[in-house]
mmCIF file of C-alpha atoms and ligand atoms in Angstrom:
data_model
loop_
_atom_site.group_PDB
_atom_site.id
_atom_site.type_symbol
_atom_site.label_atom_id
_atom_site.label_comp_id
_atom_site.label_asym_id
_atom_site.label_seq_id
_atom_site.Cartn_x
_atom_site.Cartn_y
_atom_site.Cartn_z
ATOM 1 C CA MET A 73 0.000 0.000 0.000
ATOM 2 C CA ALA A 74 2.991 2.312 0.365
ATOM 3 C CA GLY A 75 3.058 3.223 -3.303
ATOM 4 C CA GLN A 76 -0.699 3.790 -3.275
ATOM 5 C CA GLN A 77 -0.438 6.207 -0.356
ATOM 6 C CA ALA A 78 2.324 8.093 -2.131
ATOM 7 C CA ARG A 79 0.203 8.287 -5.281
ATOM 8 C CA GLN A 80 -2.694 9.731 -3.374
ATOM 9 C CA ALA A 81 -0.567 12.269 -1.564
ATOM 10 C CA GLY A 82 1.044 13.455 -4.826
ATOM 11 C CA GLN A 83 4.566 13.184 -3.337
ATOM 12 C CA THR A 84 7.541 11.593 -4.990
ATOM 13 C CA GLN A 85 6.145 8.235 -5.784
ATOM 14 C CA ARG A 86 7.923 5.168 -4.657
ATOM 15 C CA THR A 87 8.593 3.265 -7.812
ATOM 16 C CA ILE A 88 11.654 1.258 -6.780
ATOM 17 C CA HIS A 89 10.689 -1.866 -4.874
ATOM 18 C CA VAL A 90 13.530 -4.179 -3.855
ATOM 19 C CA GLY A 91 13.406 -7.173 -1.536
ATOM 20 C CA GLY A 92 9.982 -6.250 -0.164
ATOM 21 C CA GLU A 93 10.678 -2.547 0.477
ATOM 22 C CA TRP A 94 9.964 0.677 -1.378
ATOM 23 C CA ARG A 95 13.052 2.848 -1.523
ATOM 24 C CA GLU A 96 14.554 5.918 -3.119
ATOM 25 C CA ALA A 97 17.044 5.593 -5.940
ATOM 26 C CA ALA A 98 20.597 4.933 -4.709
ATOM 27 C CA SER A 99 21.550 8.290 -6.221
ATOM 28 C CA ARG A 100 18.364 9.914 -4.792
ATOM 29 C CA ALA A 101 17.663 11.156 -8.310
ATOM 30 C CA THR A 102 14.065 11.680 -9.432
ATOM 31 C CA ARG A 103 12.257 12.237 -12.722
ATOM 32 C CA GLU A 104 9.137 14.191 -13.572
ATOM 33 C CA ILE A 105 6.455 12.298 -15.413
ATOM 34 C CA LEU A 106 4.619 14.404 -17.998
ATOM 35 C CA ASP A 107 0.946 14.300 -18.865
ATOM 36 C CA PRO A 108 0.969 13.992 -22.684
ATOM 37 C CA ALA A 109 -2.237 16.051 -22.866
ATOM 38 C CA ASP A 110 -0.524 19.261 -21.749
ATOM 39 C CA ALA A 111 3.158 18.254 -21.414
ATOM 40 C CA LYS A 112 3.041 19.318 -17.751
ATOM 41 C CA PRO A 113 4.526 17.214 -14.945
ATOM 42 C CA PHE A 114 1.948 15.406 -12.839
ATOM 43 C CA ALA A 115 4.104 12.955 -10.891
ATOM 44 C CA VAL A 116 7.660 12.534 -9.699
ATOM 45 C CA VAL A 117 9.285 9.105 -9.545
ATOM 46 C CA ALA A 118 12.583 7.626 -8.433
ATOM 47 C CA GLU A 119 15.223 7.531 -11.166
ATOM 48 C CA GLY A 120 17.277 4.404 -10.586
ATOM 49 C CA ASP A 121 20.631 3.442 -12.059
ATOM 50 C CA GLU A 122 22.869 0.357 -12.243
ATOM 51 C CA ARG A 123 23.168 0.171 -8.434
ATOM 52 C CA ASP A 124 19.412 -0.156 -8.049
ATOM 53 C CA ALA A 125 19.325 -2.773 -10.787
ATOM 54 C CA ASP A 126 22.059 -4.749 -8.992
ATOM 55 C CA ALA A 127 20.205 -4.551 -5.670
ATOM 56 C CA ALA A 128 16.974 -5.729 -7.263
ATOM 57 C CA VAL A 129 18.643 -8.648 -9.051
ATOM 58 C CA ALA A 130 20.330 -9.672 -5.781
ATOM 59 C CA ALA A 131 16.954 -9.624 -4.001
ATOM 60 C CA ALA A 132 15.284 -11.635 -6.766
ATOM 61 C CA ARG A 133 18.207 -14.093 -6.789
ATOM 62 C CA ARG A 134 17.928 -14.638 -3.004
ATOM 63 C CA ALA A 135 14.167 -15.066 -3.211
ATOM 64 C CA PHE A 136 14.587 -17.656 -5.938
ATOM 65 C CA ASP A 137 17.585 -19.575 -4.568
ATOM 66 C CA SER A 138 16.567 -19.731 -0.923
ATOM 67 C CA GLY A 139 13.000 -18.436 -0.802
ATOM 68 C CA GLU A 140 9.728 -20.299 -0.753
ATOM 69 C CA TRP A 141 8.166 -19.062 -4.018
ATOM 70 C CA PRO A 142 9.642 -21.590 -6.513
ATOM 71 C CA HIS A 143 8.479 -24.410 -4.197
ATOM 72 C CA THR A 144 5.068 -22.954 -3.416
ATOM 73 C CA PRO A 145 2.375 -25.340 -4.668
ATOM 74 C CA VAL A 146 0.984 -24.383 -8.052
ATOM 75 C CA ALA A 147 -2.517 -23.940 -6.631
ATOM 76 C CA GLU A 148 -1.244 -21.337 -4.156
ATOM 77 C CA ARG A 149 0.649 -19.454 -6.831
ATOM 78 C CA ALA A 150 -2.472 -19.461 -8.980
ATOM 79 C CA ALA A 151 -4.515 -18.202 -6.022
ATOM 80 C CA LEU A 152 -2.169 -15.230 -5.647
ATOM 81 C CA LEU A 153 -2.599 -14.394 -9.327
ATOM 82 C CA ARG A 154 -6.378 -14.518 -8.927
ATOM 83 C CA ARG A 155 -6.205 -12.199 -5.909
ATOM 84 C CA VAL A 156 -4.218 -9.755 -8.033
ATOM 85 C CA ALA A 157 -6.939 -9.936 -10.717
ATOM 86 C CA ASP A 158 -9.569 -9.135 -8.061
ATOM 87 C CA LEU A 159 -7.531 -6.172 -6.823
ATOM 88 C CA LEU A 160 -7.183 -4.893 -10.387
ATOM 89 C CA VAL A 161 -10.959 -5.023 -10.756
ATOM 90 C CA ARG A 162 -11.319 -3.215 -7.418
ATOM 91 C CA ASP A 163 -8.929 -0.440 -8.567
ATOM 92 C CA ARG A 164 -10.111 -0.371 -12.201
ATOM 93 C CA GLU A 165 -11.178 3.280 -12.182
ATOM 94 C CA SER A 166 -8.071 4.702 -10.532
ATOM 95 C CA LEU A 167 -5.702 2.493 -12.539
ATOM 96 C CA GLY A 168 -7.543 3.192 -15.803
ATOM 97 C CA LEU A 169 -7.276 6.923 -15.128
ATOM 98 C CA LEU A 170 -3.606 6.629 -14.220
ATOM 99 C CA GLU A 171 -2.857 4.669 -17.406
ATOM 100 C CA SER A 172 -4.795 7.229 -19.435
ATOM 101 C CA ARG A 173 -2.863 10.123 -17.946
ATOM 102 C CA ASP A 174 0.518 8.432 -18.025
ATOM 103 C CA ALA A 175 0.386 7.051 -21.566
ATOM 104 C CA GLY A 176 -1.972 9.598 -23.167
ATOM 105 C CA LYS A 177 -4.764 7.131 -23.879
ATOM 106 C CA THR A 178 -8.461 7.832 -23.789
ATOM 107 C CA LEU A 179 -9.972 6.963 -20.433
ATOM 108 C CA GLU A 180 -11.990 4.195 -22.072
ATOM 109 C CA GLU A 181 -8.816 2.633 -23.505
ATOM 110 C CA GLY A 182 -7.208 2.894 -20.083
ATOM 111 C CA ARG A 183 -10.142 1.029 -18.505
ATOM 112 C CA VAL A 184 -10.120 -1.651 -21.203
ATOM 113 C CA ASP A 185 -6.404 -2.169 -20.635
ATOM 114 C CA ILE A 186 -7.032 -2.827 -16.932
ATOM 115 C CA ASP A 187 -9.724 -5.392 -17.825
ATOM 116 C CA CYS A 188 -7.257 -7.154 -20.141
ATOM 117 C CA VAL A 189 -4.587 -7.109 -17.429
ATOM 118 C CA ALA A 190 -6.964 -8.748 -14.933
ATOM 119 C CA ASP A 191 -7.858 -11.326 -17.613
ATOM 120 C CA ALA A 192 -4.161 -12.062 -18.165
ATOM 121 C CA PHE A 193 -3.656 -12.830 -14.474
ATOM 122 C CA ARG A 194 -6.665 -15.159 -14.484
ATOM 123 C CA TYR A 195 -5.578 -16.795 -17.738
ATOM 124 C CA PHE A 196 -2.113 -17.698 -16.454
ATOM 125 C CA ALA A 197 -3.537 -18.858 -13.121
ATOM 126 C CA ASP A 198 -5.797 -21.297 -14.999
ATOM 127 C CA LEU A 199 -3.024 -22.340 -17.367
ATOM 128 C CA VAL A 200 -0.513 -23.232 -14.696
ATOM 129 C CA VAL A 201 -3.035 -25.213 -12.673
ATOM 130 C CA GLY A 202 -4.016 -27.058 -15.856
ATOM 131 C CA GLU A 203 -0.387 -27.984 -16.508
ATOM 132 C CA GLY A 204 -0.336 -29.911 -13.251
ATOM 133 C CA GLY A 205 3.424 -30.497 -12.843
ATOM 134 C CA GLY A 206 5.204 -33.682 -13.958
ATOM 135 C CA ARG A 207 3.734 -35.906 -16.661
ATOM 136 C CA VAL A 208 4.782 -39.266 -18.089
ATOM 137 C CA VAL A 209 4.946 -39.394 -21.855
ATOM 138 C CA ASP A 210 4.585 -42.632 -23.820
ATOM 139 C CA ALA A 211 8.092 -43.159 -25.212
ATOM 140 C CA GLY A 212 7.125 -46.194 -27.298
ATOM 141 C CA SER A 213 8.683 -48.860 -25.069
ATOM 142 C CA PRO A 214 7.788 -50.191 -21.606
ATOM 143 C CA ASP A 215 11.479 -49.900 -20.649
ATOM 144 C CA ILE A 216 11.645 -46.176 -21.275
ATOM 145 C CA HIS A 217 10.052 -43.715 -18.910
ATOM 146 C CA SER A 218 10.021 -40.119 -20.010
ATOM 147 C CA VAL A 219 8.911 -37.462 -17.615
ATOM 148 C CA VAL A 220 8.170 -33.874 -18.473
ATOM 149 C CA VAL A 221 8.804 -31.627 -15.506
ATOM 150 C CA HIS A 222 7.973 -27.937 -15.558
ATOM 151 C CA GLU A 223 10.514 -25.903 -13.657
ATOM 152 C CA PRO A 224 10.870 -22.162 -13.178
ATOM 153 C CA VAL A 225 13.721 -20.539 -15.071
ATOM 154 C CA GLY A 226 14.921 -18.420 -12.142
ATOM 155 C CA VAL A 227 15.347 -14.654 -12.054
ATOM 156 C CA CYS A 228 13.498 -12.985 -14.926
ATOM 157 C CA ALA A 229 14.303 -9.425 -15.967
ATOM 158 C CA MET A 230 11.585 -7.585 -17.854
ATOM 159 C CA ILE A 231 11.798 -4.394 -19.884
ATOM 160 C CA THR A 232 8.638 -2.802 -21.255
ATOM 161 C CA PRO A 233 7.739 -0.009 -23.715
ATOM 162 C CA TRP A 234 5.753 3.145 -23.074
ATOM 163 C CA ASN A 235 2.602 2.554 -25.112
ATOM 164 C CA TYR A 236 0.806 -0.253 -23.235
ATOM 165 C CA PRO A 237 2.641 -0.125 -19.934
ATOM 166 C CA LEU A 238 0.498 -2.314 -17.729
ATOM 167 C CA LEU A 239 -0.639 -4.731 -20.403
ATOM 168 C CA GLN A 240 2.935 -5.402 -21.476
ATOM 169 C CA ALA A 241 3.997 -5.787 -17.846
ATOM 170 C CA SER A 242 1.187 -8.250 -17.109
ATOM 171 C CA TRP A 243 2.034 -10.482 -20.084
ATOM 172 C CA LYS A 244 5.492 -10.889 -18.579
ATOM 173 C CA ILE A 245 4.758 -10.852 -14.843
ATOM 174 C CA ALA A 246 1.740 -13.161 -14.718
ATOM 175 C CA PRO A 247 3.316 -16.152 -16.534
ATOM 176 C CA ALA A 248 6.644 -15.692 -14.743
ATOM 177 C CA LEU A 249 5.005 -15.747 -11.315
ATOM 178 C CA ALA A 250 2.642 -18.561 -12.226
ATOM 179 C CA ALA A 251 5.658 -20.722 -13.090
ATOM 180 C CA GLY A 252 7.473 -19.916 -9.823
ATOM 181 C CA ASN A 253 10.031 -17.372 -11.043
ATOM 182 C CA THR A 254 11.096 -14.183 -9.339
ATOM 183 C CA PHE A 255 11.406 -10.979 -11.340
ATOM 184 C CA VAL A 256 12.793 -7.483 -11.728
ATOM 185 C CA ILE A 257 10.817 -5.219 -14.038
ATOM 186 C CA LYS A 258 11.966 -1.967 -15.605
ATOM 187 C CA PRO A 259 9.057 -0.115 -17.175
ATOM 188 C CA SER A 260 9.516 2.656 -19.709
ATOM 189 C CA GLU A 261 11.030 5.652 -17.960
ATOM 190 C CA ILE A 262 8.256 7.877 -19.347
ATOM 191 C CA THR A 263 5.271 5.706 -18.314
ATOM 192 C CA PRO A 264 6.214 3.835 -15.122
ATOM 193 C CA LEU A 265 3.262 4.624 -12.850
ATOM 194 C CA THR A 266 0.839 1.753 -13.338
ATOM 195 C CA THR A 267 3.602 -0.858 -13.258
ATOM 196 C CA ALA A 268 4.631 0.443 -9.831
ATOM 197 C CA ALA A 269 0.965 0.308 -8.841
ATOM 198 C CA LEU A 270 0.804 -3.310 -9.993
ATOM 199 C CA VAL A 271 3.791 -4.230 -7.828
ATOM 200 C CA ASP A 272 1.901 -2.585 -4.973
ATOM 201 C CA LEU A 273 -1.039 -4.893 -5.678
ATOM 202 C CA LEU A 274 1.247 -7.926 -5.832
ATOM 203 C CA VAL A 275 2.525 -7.044 -2.376
ATOM 204 C CA GLU A 276 -1.033 -6.576 -1.131
ATOM 205 C CA ALA A 277 -1.968 -9.958 -2.621
ATOM 206 C CA GLY A 278 0.829 -11.614 -0.652
ATOM 207 C CA ALA A 279 3.841 -11.919 -2.960
ATOM 208 C CA PRO A 280 6.798 -12.813 -0.708
ATOM 209 C CA ALA A 281 9.600 -10.271 -0.318
ATOM 210 C CA GLY A 282 12.061 -10.358 -3.207
ATOM 211 C CA VAL A 283 9.692 -12.115 -5.604
ATOM 212 C CA ALA A 284 8.372 -8.925 -7.268
ATOM 213 C CA ASN A 285 10.903 -6.128 -7.782
ATOM 214 C CA ILE A 286 10.701 -2.965 -9.842
ATOM 215 C CA VAL A 287 13.379 -0.445 -10.743
ATOM 216 C CA THR A 288 12.433 2.708 -12.627
ATOM 217 C CA GLY A 289 15.036 4.493 -14.698
ATOM 218 C CA PRO A 290 16.530 4.824 -18.171
ATOM 219 C CA GLY A 291 17.158 2.018 -20.626
ATOM 220 C CA HIS A 292 20.863 2.732 -21.102
ATOM 221 C CA THR A 293 21.556 2.339 -17.355
ATOM 222 C CA VAL A 294 18.947 0.183 -15.583
ATOM 223 C CA GLY A 295 17.823 -1.713 -18.694
ATOM 224 C CA ALA A 296 21.329 -2.329 -19.969
ATOM 225 C CA ARG A 297 22.460 -3.598 -16.564
ATOM 226 C CA LEU A 298 19.541 -6.026 -16.337
ATOM 227 C CA ALA A 299 20.286 -7.326 -19.832
ATOM 228 C CA GLU A 300 23.944 -8.028 -19.083
ATOM 229 C CA HIS A 301 23.605 -9.106 -15.441
ATOM 230 C CA PRO A 302 25.102 -12.584 -14.891
ATOM 231 C CA ASP A 303 22.559 -13.419 -12.160
ATOM 232 C CA VAL A 304 19.587 -12.872 -14.471
ATOM 233 C CA ASP A 305 18.480 -16.146 -16.075
ATOM 234 C CA LEU A 306 16.039 -14.748 -18.632
ATOM 235 C CA ILE A 307 15.382 -11.347 -20.113
ATOM 236 C CA SER A 308 12.040 -10.528 -21.671
ATOM 237 C CA PHE A 309 12.054 -7.319 -23.683
ATOM 238 C CA THR A 310 9.330 -5.497 -25.565
ATOM 239 C CA GLY A 311 10.164 -2.317 -27.426
ATOM 240 C CA GLY A 312 11.850 -1.007 -30.529
ATOM 241 C CA LEU A 313 14.341 -2.780 -32.778
ATOM 242 C CA ALA A 314 17.309 -0.573 -31.844
ATOM 243 C CA SER A 315 16.919 -1.195 -28.090
ATOM 244 C CA GLY A 316 16.106 -4.871 -28.644
ATOM 245 C CA THR A 317 19.324 -5.332 -30.612
ATOM 246 C CA LYS A 318 21.332 -3.909 -27.701
ATOM 247 C CA VAL A 319 19.495 -6.152 -25.229
ATOM 248 C CA ALA A 320 20.226 -9.243 -27.325
ATOM 249 C CA GLN A 321 23.907 -8.302 -27.594
ATOM 250 C CA ALA A 322 24.249 -7.647 -23.845
ATOM 251 C CA ALA A 323 22.383 -10.850 -22.974
ATOM 252 C CA ALA A 324 24.593 -12.930 -25.252
ATOM 253 C CA VAL A 325 27.622 -12.374 -23.003
ATOM 254 C CA SER A 326 26.108 -14.540 -20.258
ATOM 255 C CA VAL A 327 24.064 -16.663 -22.715
ATOM 256 C CA LYS A 328 20.845 -16.055 -20.828
ATOM 257 C CA LYS A 329 17.463 -16.883 -22.311
ATOM 258 C CA VAL A 330 16.102 -13.979 -24.361
ATOM 259 C CA ALA A 331 12.572 -13.116 -25.476
ATOM 260 C CA LEU A 332 12.219 -10.132 -27.803
ATOM 261 C CA GLU A 333 8.963 -8.562 -28.958
ATOM 262 C CA LEU A 334 9.940 -5.756 -31.321
ATOM 263 C CA GLY A 335 8.317 -3.230 -33.627
ATOM 264 C CA GLY A 336 6.133 -4.108 -36.568
ATOM 265 C CA LYS A 337 4.465 -2.611 -39.599
ATOM 266 C CA ASN A 338 1.311 -4.473 -40.427
ATOM 267 C CA PRO A 339 -0.788 -4.465 -43.580
ATOM 268 C CA ASN A 340 -4.574 -4.636 -43.613
ATOM 269 C CA VAL A 341 -5.960 -6.303 -46.740
ATOM 270 C CA VAL A 342 -9.453 -5.479 -48.010
ATOM 271 C CA PHE A 343 -10.932 -7.490 -50.869
ATOM 272 C CA ALA A 344 -13.948 -6.414 -52.910
ATOM 273 C CA ASP A 345 -16.083 -9.288 -51.622
ATOM 274 C CA ALA A 346 -15.735 -7.872 -48.085
ATOM 275 C CA CYS A 347 -17.534 -4.711 -49.257
ATOM 276 C CA GLN A 348 -20.575 -6.180 -51.014
ATOM 277 C CA THR A 349 -23.204 -4.717 -48.693
ATOM 278 C CA ASP A 350 -23.154 -1.180 -47.293
ATOM 279 C CA GLU A 351 -22.934 -2.666 -43.815
ATOM 280 C CA ASP A 352 -19.883 -4.763 -44.693
ATOM 281 C CA PHE A 353 -18.286 -1.777 -46.385
ATOM 282 C CA ASP A 354 -18.829 0.354 -43.248
ATOM 283 C CA THR A 355 -17.338 -2.354 -41.068
ATOM 284 C CA ALA A 356 -14.281 -2.722 -43.284
ATOM 285 C CA VAL A 357 -13.652 1.044 -43.297
ATOM 286 C CA ASP A 358 -14.138 1.269 -39.524
ATOM 287 C CA GLN A 359 -11.781 -1.601 -38.870
ATOM 288 C CA ALA A 360 -9.141 -0.126 -41.176
ATOM 289 C CA LEU A 361 -9.434 3.171 -39.278
ATOM 290 C CA ASN A 362 -9.324 1.438 -35.935
ATOM 291 C CA ALA A 363 -6.237 -0.537 -36.942
ATOM 292 C CA ALA A 364 -4.391 2.585 -38.017
ATOM 293 C CA PHE A 365 -5.499 5.197 -35.511
ATOM 294 C CA ILE A 366 -6.283 3.596 -32.163
ATOM 295 C CA HIS A 367 -4.009 5.006 -29.457
ATOM 296 C CA SER A 368 -3.027 7.669 -32.017
ATOM 297 C CA GLY A 369 -1.560 4.892 -34.159
ATOM 298 C CA GLN A 370 1.171 4.214 -31.613
ATOM 299 C CA VAL A 371 0.625 0.470 -31.464
ATOM 300 C CA CYS A 372 3.122 -2.245 -32.326
ATOM 301 C CA SER A 373 0.493 -4.054 -34.387
ATOM 302 C CA ALA A 374 -1.000 -0.908 -35.968
ATOM 303 C CA GLY A 375 -2.383 -1.424 -39.462
ATOM 304 C CA GLY A 376 -0.047 1.151 -40.924
ATOM 305 C CA ARG A 377 -0.459 -0.082 -44.502
ATOM 306 C CA LEU A 378 -3.694 -0.704 -46.325
ATOM 307 C CA ILE A 379 -3.957 -2.908 -49.388
ATOM 308 C CA VAL A 380 -7.338 -2.558 -51.146
ATOM 309 C CA GLU A 381 -8.562 -4.497 -54.166
ATOM 310 C CA GLU A 382 -8.593 -2.225 -57.223
ATOM 311 C CA SER A 383 -12.337 -2.424 -57.926
ATOM 312 C CA VAL A 384 -13.299 -0.925 -54.534
ATOM 313 C CA ARG A 385 -10.247 1.214 -54.040
ATOM 314 C CA GLU A 386 -11.661 4.590 -55.040
ATOM 315 C CA ARG A 387 -14.806 4.339 -52.927
ATOM 316 C CA PHE A 388 -12.923 2.832 -49.989
ATOM 317 C CA VAL A 389 -10.151 5.408 -49.885
ATOM 318 C CA ALA A 390 -12.593 8.325 -50.271
ATOM 319 C CA GLU A 391 -14.670 7.126 -47.316
ATOM 320 C CA LEU A 392 -11.580 6.340 -45.266
ATOM 321 C CA VAL A 393 -10.219 9.854 -45.810
ATOM 322 C CA ARG A 394 -13.611 11.408 -44.974
ATOM 323 C CA ARG A 395 -13.886 9.519 -41.679
ATOM 324 C CA ALA A 396 -10.208 9.991 -40.794
ATOM 325 C CA GLY A 397 -10.759 13.741 -41.057
ATOM 326 C CA ARG A 398 -13.365 13.502 -38.273
ATOM 327 C CA ILE A 399 -11.073 11.786 -35.751
HETATM 328 P P1 LIG B 452 12.131 1.686 -26.797
HETATM 329 O O1 LIG B 452 12.820 0.614 -27.526
HETATM 330 O O2 LIG B 452 12.642 3.078 -26.921
HETATM 331 O O3 LIG B 452 12.115 1.379 -25.230
HETATM 332 C C1 LIG B 452 11.572 0.168 -24.740
HETATM 333 C C2 LIG B 452 12.186 -0.139 -23.388
HETATM 334 O O4 LIG B 452 13.570 -0.448 -23.573
HETATM 335 C C3 LIG B 452 12.150 1.045 -22.413
HETATM 336 O O5 LIG B 452 11.874 0.566 -21.125
HETATM 337 C C4 LIG B 452 13.555 1.590 -22.506
HETATM 338 O O6 LIG B 452 13.958 2.290 -21.350
HETATM 339 C C5 LIG B 452 14.353 0.317 -22.681
HETATM 340 N N1 LIG B 452 15.681 0.473 -23.272
HETATM 341 C C6 LIG B 452 16.106 1.414 -24.130
HETATM 342 N N2 LIG B 452 17.414 1.208 -24.432
HETATM 343 C C7 LIG B 452 17.813 0.115 -23.755
HETATM 344 C C8 LIG B 452 19.036 -0.603 -23.646
HETATM 345 N N3 LIG B 452 20.157 -0.223 -24.293
HETATM 346 N N4 LIG B 452 19.070 -1.703 -22.875
HETATM 347 C C9 LIG B 452 17.974 -2.117 -22.211
HETATM 348 N N5 LIG B 452 16.785 -1.474 -22.252
HETATM 349 C C10 LIG B 452 16.697 -0.368 -23.027
HETATM 350 O O7 LIG B 452 10.591 1.617 -27.228
HETATM 351 P P2 LIG B 452 9.379 2.549 -26.805
HETATM 352 O O8 LIG B 452 9.468 3.844 -27.541
HETATM 353 O O9 LIG B 452 9.202 2.565 -25.333
HETATM 354 O O10 LIG B 452 8.158 1.710 -27.387
HETATM 355 C C11 LIG B 452 7.809 1.737 -28.743
HETATM 356 C C12 LIG B 452 8.378 0.554 -29.495
HETATM 357 O O11 LIG B 452 7.935 -0.660 -28.888
HETATM 358 C C13 LIG B 452 7.874 0.511 -30.927
HETATM 359 O O12 LIG B 452 8.921 0.084 -31.759
HETATM 360 C C14 LIG B 452 6.768 -0.537 -30.887
HETATM 361 O O13 LIG B 452 6.520 -1.133 -32.140
HETATM 362 C C15 LIG B 452 7.338 -1.512 -29.874
HETATM 363 N N6 LIG B 452 6.323 -2.357 -29.255
HETATM 364 C C16 LIG B 452 6.300 -3.672 -29.570
HETATM 365 C C17 LIG B 452 5.322 -4.482 -29.017
HETATM 366 C C18 LIG B 452 5.265 -5.954 -29.354
HETATM 367 O O14 LIG B 452 4.524 -6.682 -28.689
HETATM 368 N N7 LIG B 452 6.016 -6.421 -30.315
HETATM 369 C C19 LIG B 452 4.376 -3.930 -28.149
HETATM 370 C C20 LIG B 452 4.446 -2.579 -27.848
HETATM 371 C C21 LIG B 452 5.436 -1.793 -28.398
#
């Protein structure tokens, strides 16, 4: 609840959580977070550096190597994830507003994001319970016994982009925790607020100290240190190609596991037979607009290219331009 109290009081918000405690940055540096609507600061957060990253990795390492979380029964880990989902639903309005203000989304998009985040926690809770631990596979001979055992990887470092801060964080945090890993997350330095709030909820839901750590700060210091750190077993990165390339290079030195979700440029294809009725035509135009312009078009999967069959091209483009002008 510490982070929540700080949010309400409008003080410097505690966004570095290491080994079960909220703390200032080792350097005591802070950063102003700007509201994209008016470019004015509306929050101040801790600005960590390599020392904070090291402390967080050490805490996550301890919690994994000698803590209870990796050995906690799957059903209990799933129960924690479900409690987090309930807390997200409880705080939907405040979190949706915070996400809207932090990332410059409409309030409705902010609320929908929180719903999807709660769904992600429930999804991975169900998935891990369904997996049910060890399993004997028929190896084709009575003399051969093959067993599939699911084990946590260890300490997972996570780096997320600015545009869907909490959704991206949840797609990394929920599966990692479900599987018994500990983690250190570094959200985008310009949109860190809801990720810190999520760590607050994890603490409230009962995550043991050291299991859930967050360090806010720049990519070239905190992010780079997490990527290269020898005590990190896996790094999961979502962001642009240039940063992802650096993460992959840094991670290669210690040959850790790497997951990269990078930028994209996606085509939407509209054929004439999808525009046969006026209703279908309207739907196709709306979906093309939605694909290109939702969240001001700042989406990794945005439909930034449109390929339209020649026979409907003129009508389609004219209507698309007319509607785009009204956004
Ligand atoms: P970015 O690459 O600038 O930053 C992403 C994260 O990487 C931030 O937390 C940043 O601090 C960190 N970072 C930067 N340099 C680093 C380094 N050297 N080492 C470690 N970490 C570093 O991207 P952004 O502007 O925040 O987000 C937009 C990009 O993310 C776009 O390219 C978009 O397509 C992509 N994206 C992809 C997905 C997907 O699922 N594939 C989803 C959302 C966004």
